[in-house]
Coordinates of C-alpha atoms and ligand atoms in Angstrom, one line a residue:
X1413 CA 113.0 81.7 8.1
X1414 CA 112.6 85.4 7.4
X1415 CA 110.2 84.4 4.4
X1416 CA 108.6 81.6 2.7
X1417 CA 106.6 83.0 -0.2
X1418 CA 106.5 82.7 -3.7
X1419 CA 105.4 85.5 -6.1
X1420 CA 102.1 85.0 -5.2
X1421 CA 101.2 88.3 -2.9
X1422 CA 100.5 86.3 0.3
X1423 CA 100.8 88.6 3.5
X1424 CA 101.6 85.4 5.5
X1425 CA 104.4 84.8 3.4
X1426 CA 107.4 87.3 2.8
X1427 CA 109.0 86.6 0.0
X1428 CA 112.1 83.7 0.4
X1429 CA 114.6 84.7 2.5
X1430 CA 116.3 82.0 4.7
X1431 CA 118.7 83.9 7.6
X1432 CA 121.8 81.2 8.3
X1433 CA 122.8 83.3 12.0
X1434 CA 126.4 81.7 13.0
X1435 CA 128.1 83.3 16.0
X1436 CA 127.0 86.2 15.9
X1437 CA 126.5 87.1 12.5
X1438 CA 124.1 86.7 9.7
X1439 CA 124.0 85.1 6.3
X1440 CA 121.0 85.6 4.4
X1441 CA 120.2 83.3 1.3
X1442 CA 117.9 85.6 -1.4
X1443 CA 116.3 88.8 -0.8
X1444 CA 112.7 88.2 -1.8
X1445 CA 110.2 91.6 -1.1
X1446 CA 109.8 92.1 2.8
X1447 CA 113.2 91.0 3.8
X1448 CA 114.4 94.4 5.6
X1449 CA 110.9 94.1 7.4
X1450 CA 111.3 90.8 8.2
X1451 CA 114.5 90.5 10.0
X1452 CA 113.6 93.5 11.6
X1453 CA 110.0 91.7 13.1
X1454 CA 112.3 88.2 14.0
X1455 CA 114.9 90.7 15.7
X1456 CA 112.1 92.3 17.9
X1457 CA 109.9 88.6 18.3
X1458 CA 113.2 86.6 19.0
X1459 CA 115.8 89.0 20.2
X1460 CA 117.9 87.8 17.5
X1461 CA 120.9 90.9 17.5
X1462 CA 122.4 89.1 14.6
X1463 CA 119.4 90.5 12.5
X1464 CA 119.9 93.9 13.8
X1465 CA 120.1 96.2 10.8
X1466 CA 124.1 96.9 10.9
X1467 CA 124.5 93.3 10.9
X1468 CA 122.7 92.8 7.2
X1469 CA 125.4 93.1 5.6
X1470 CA 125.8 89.9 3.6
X1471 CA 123.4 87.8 1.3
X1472 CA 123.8 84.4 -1.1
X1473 CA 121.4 84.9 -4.1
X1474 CA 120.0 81.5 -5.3
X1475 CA 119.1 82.7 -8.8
X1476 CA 117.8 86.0 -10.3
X1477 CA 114.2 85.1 -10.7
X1478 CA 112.2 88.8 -9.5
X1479 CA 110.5 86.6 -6.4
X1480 CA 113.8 85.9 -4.9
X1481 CA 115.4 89.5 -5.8
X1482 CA 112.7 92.4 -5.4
X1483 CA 113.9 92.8 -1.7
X1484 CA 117.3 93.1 -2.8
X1485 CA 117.6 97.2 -3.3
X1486 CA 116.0 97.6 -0.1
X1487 CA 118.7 95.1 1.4
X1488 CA 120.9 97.4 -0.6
X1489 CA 120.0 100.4 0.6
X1490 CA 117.8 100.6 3.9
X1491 CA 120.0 99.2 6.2
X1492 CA 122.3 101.7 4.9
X1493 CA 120.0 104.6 6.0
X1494 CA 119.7 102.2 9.8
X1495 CA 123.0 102.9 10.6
X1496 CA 124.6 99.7 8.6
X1497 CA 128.7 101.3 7.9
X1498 CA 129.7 97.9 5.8
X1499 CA 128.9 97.6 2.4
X1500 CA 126.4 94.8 1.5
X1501 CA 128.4 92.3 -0.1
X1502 CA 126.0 90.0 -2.9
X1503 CA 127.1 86.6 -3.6
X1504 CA 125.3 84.9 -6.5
X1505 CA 125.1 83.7 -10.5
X1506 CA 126.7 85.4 -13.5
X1507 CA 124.1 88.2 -13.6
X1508 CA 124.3 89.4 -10.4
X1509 CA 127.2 92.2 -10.8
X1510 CA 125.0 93.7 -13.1
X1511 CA 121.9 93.6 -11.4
X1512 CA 123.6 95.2 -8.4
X1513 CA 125.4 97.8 -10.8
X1514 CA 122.1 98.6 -12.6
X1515 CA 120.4 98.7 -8.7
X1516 CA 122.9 100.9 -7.8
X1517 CA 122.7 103.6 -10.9
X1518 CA 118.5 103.5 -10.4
X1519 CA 119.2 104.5 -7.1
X1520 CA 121.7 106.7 -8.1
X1521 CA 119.8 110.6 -7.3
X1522 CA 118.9 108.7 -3.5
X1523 CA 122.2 108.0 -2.4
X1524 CA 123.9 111.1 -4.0
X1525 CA 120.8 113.2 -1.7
X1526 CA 121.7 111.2 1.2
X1527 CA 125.6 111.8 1.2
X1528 CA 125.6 115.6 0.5
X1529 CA 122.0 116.7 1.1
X1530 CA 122.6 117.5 4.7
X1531 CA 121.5 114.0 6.1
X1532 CA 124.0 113.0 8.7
X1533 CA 124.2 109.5 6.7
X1534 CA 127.7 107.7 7.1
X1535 CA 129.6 107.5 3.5
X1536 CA 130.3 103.8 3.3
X1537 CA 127.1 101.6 3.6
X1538 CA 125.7 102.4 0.7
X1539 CA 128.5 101.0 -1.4
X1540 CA 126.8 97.4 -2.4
X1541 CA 130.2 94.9 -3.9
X1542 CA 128.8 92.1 -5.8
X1543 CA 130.7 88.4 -6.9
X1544 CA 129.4 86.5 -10.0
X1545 CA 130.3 83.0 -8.6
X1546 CA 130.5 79.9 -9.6
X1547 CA 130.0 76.4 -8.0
X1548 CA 132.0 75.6 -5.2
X1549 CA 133.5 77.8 -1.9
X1550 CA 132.1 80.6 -2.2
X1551 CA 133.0 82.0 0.8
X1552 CA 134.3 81.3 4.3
X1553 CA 135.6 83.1 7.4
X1554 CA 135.7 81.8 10.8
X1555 CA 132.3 80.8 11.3
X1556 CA 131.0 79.1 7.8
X1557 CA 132.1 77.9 4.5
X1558 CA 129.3 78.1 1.7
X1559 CA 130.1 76.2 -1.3
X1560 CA 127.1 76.9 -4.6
X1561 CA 126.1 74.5 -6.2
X1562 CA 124.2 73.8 -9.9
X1563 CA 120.4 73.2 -9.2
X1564 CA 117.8 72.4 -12.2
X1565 CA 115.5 75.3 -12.5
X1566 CA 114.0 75.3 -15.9
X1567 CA 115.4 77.1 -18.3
X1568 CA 117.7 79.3 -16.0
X1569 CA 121.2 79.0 -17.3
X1570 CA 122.5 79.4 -13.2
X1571 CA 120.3 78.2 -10.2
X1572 CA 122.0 77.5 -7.3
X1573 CA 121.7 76.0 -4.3
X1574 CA 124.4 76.8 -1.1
X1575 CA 125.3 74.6 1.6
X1576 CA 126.6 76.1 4.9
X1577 CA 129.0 74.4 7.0
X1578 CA 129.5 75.9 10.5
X1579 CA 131.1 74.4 13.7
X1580 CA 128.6 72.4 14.3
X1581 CA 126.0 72.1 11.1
X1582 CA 125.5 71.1 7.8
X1583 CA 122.6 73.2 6.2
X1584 CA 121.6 73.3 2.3
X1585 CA 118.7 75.4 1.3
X1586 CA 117.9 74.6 -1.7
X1587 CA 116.8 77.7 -3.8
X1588 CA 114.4 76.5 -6.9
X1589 CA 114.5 73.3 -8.4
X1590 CA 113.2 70.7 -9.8
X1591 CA 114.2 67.1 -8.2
X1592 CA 118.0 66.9 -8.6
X1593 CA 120.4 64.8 -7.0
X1594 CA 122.8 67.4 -6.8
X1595 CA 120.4 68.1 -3.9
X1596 CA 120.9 64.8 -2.4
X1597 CA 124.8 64.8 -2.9
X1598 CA 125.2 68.5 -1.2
X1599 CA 123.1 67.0 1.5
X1600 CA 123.8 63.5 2.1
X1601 CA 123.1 63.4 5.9
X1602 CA 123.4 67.0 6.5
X1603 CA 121.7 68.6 9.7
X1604 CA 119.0 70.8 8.0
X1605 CA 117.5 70.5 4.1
X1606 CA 115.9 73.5 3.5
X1607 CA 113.8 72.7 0.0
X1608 CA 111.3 74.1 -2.0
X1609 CA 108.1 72.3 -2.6
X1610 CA 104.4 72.6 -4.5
X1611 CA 101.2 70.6 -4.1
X1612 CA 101.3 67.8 -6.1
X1613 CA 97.6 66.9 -5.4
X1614 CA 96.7 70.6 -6.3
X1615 CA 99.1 70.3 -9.1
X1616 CA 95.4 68.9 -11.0
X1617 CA 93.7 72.3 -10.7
X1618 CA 96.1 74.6 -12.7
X1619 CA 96.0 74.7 -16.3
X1620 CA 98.1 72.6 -18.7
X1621 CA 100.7 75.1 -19.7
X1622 CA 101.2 75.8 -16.0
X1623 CA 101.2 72.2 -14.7
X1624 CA 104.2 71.8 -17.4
X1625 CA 105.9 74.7 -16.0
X1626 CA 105.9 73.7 -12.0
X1627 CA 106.9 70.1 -13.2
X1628 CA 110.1 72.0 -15.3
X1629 CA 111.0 73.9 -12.4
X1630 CA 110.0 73.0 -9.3
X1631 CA 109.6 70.0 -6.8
X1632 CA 106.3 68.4 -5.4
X1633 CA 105.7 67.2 -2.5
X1634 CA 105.8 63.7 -3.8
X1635 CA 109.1 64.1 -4.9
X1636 CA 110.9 66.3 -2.4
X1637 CA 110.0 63.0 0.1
X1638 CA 111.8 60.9 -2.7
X1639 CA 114.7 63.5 -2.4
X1640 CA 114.9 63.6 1.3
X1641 CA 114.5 60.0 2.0
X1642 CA 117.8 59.4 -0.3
X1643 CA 119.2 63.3 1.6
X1644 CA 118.6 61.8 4.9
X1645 CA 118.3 65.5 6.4
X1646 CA 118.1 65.6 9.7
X1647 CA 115.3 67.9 10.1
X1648 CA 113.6 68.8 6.2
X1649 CA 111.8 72.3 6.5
X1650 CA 109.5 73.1 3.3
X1651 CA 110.1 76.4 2.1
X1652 CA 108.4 78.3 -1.1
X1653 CA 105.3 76.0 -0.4
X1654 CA 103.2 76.9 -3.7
X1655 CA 99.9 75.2 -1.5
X1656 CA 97.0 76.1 -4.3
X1657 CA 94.8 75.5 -1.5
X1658 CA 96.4 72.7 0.2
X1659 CA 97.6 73.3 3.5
X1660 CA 100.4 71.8 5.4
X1661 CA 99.4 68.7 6.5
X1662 CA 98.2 67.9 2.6
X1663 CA 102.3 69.0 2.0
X1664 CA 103.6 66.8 5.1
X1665 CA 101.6 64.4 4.3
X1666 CA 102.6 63.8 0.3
X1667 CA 106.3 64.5 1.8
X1668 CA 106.1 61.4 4.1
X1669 CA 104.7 59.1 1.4
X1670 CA 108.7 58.4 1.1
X1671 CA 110.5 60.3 3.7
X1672 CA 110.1 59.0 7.7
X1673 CA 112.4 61.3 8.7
X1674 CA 111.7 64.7 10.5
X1675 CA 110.4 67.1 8.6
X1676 CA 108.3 70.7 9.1
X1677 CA 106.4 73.1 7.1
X1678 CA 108.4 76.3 7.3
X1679 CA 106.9 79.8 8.1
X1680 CA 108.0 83.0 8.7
X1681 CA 109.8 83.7 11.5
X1682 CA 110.3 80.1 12.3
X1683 CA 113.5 79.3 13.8
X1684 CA 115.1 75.8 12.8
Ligands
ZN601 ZN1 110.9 81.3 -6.6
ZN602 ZN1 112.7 80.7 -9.4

């Protein structure tokens, strides 16, 4: 777990950004602000040479929402500069070529300086390819095949969530969503749920209009231990907790009103 934030500017929490690290390599789902920083701090903590800056080279975008994408130009662009020769390849929704083309272009005066300024900067990492997908494979080589698939996150056209398949595990992270089955069908048994979750106690503090949004887009506690117990995860890690001053055990607790299962509050750094 590189990060478990939200947009809320907590320094305990990154913004979301889940590292999948198969064999040897690294698959990151969303680039939320911090992630460069991150997997360079769970690289040094955990001697993790999967996260090792030439190795970023490949991320899974849930959905386009700014919490979940702020981090991506510097994912884009500071490995580059760290000695990274591949080109970061983006996978995500219809939306995402252009975000990484109008990245690019902003950029556009930084890279030119840094290929024919005089800074001994190799000529290919810079070169970010992006892939509007849709649901199902995604992708696959000899270690994983990630398959997308449609979440329920408000009014966004294309959420998705991906589910990793790897030698030897089944992990879905769930990006944002309201309760959905599709969560339970990509699941159904898998080794690790990754999910999203708010307070549904603290739910009752924030404002009408709000509490109408959160209940549009996003999953309580309440009912992510609904979801899991029909998911039957074998470890459930919470992930872009929205506490609202709850803590964990308030999360676990509202979690295991349904769900006997094994589940954890995420944070950053922790390694599932
Ligand atoms: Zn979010
Ligand atoms: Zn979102």
């Amino acid at each position: 777990m590189l990060g478990s934030g939200t947009p809320n500017a907590d320094p305990d929490h990154s913004g979301p950004s889940v590292a999948i690290v198969v064999g040897g390599a690294t698959y990151l789902v969303d680039a939320g602000p911090g992630v460069v920083r991150r997997a360079a701090l769970a690289q040094r903590v955990d001697s993790i040479a999967a996260l090792r800056m030439p190795n970023l080279d490949r991320v899974f975008i849930t959905h386009l929402h700014s919490d979940h994408t702020t981090g991506l130009p510097d994912l884009m662009l500071s490995p580059w500069v760290l000695d990274r020769t591949r080109p970061l390849e983006v996978y995500g929704p219809p939306g995402t070529t252009r975000m990484v083309r109008l990245l690019q272009d902003a950029y556009s005066e930084d890279i030119q300086l840094r290929l024919h300024g005089g800074e001994p900067s190799n000529k290919t990492g810079y070169a970010s390819v992006a892939h509007d997908v849709k649901p199902g494979v995604v992708y696959q080589d000899s270690n994983v095949t990630v398959s997308a698939f449609e979440v329920a996150h408000g009014k966004w056209e294309h959420a998705f969530a991906y589910r990793f398949v790897t030698h030897d595990r089944v992990i879905v992270v769930s990006g944002d969503t309201r309760p959905t089955d599709a969560i339970v069908r990509a699941c159904d048994g898998c080794d690790v749920l990754v999910h999203e979750v708010y307070s549904a106690k603290q739910l009752a503090t924030r404002t009408p209009d709000w509490q109408a949004y959160h209940r549009a887009y996003h999953t309580s506690g309440v009912e992510l231990g609904d979801i899991a117990a029909r998911a039957r995860p074998k470890l459930l890690v919470l992930y872009h907790q929205l506490y609202w001053g709850a803590d964990d055990s308030e999360l676990l607790r509202e979690v295991r009103e349904k769900f006997s299962g094994n589940v954890v509050s995420g944070r950053d750094l922790g390694v599932y």
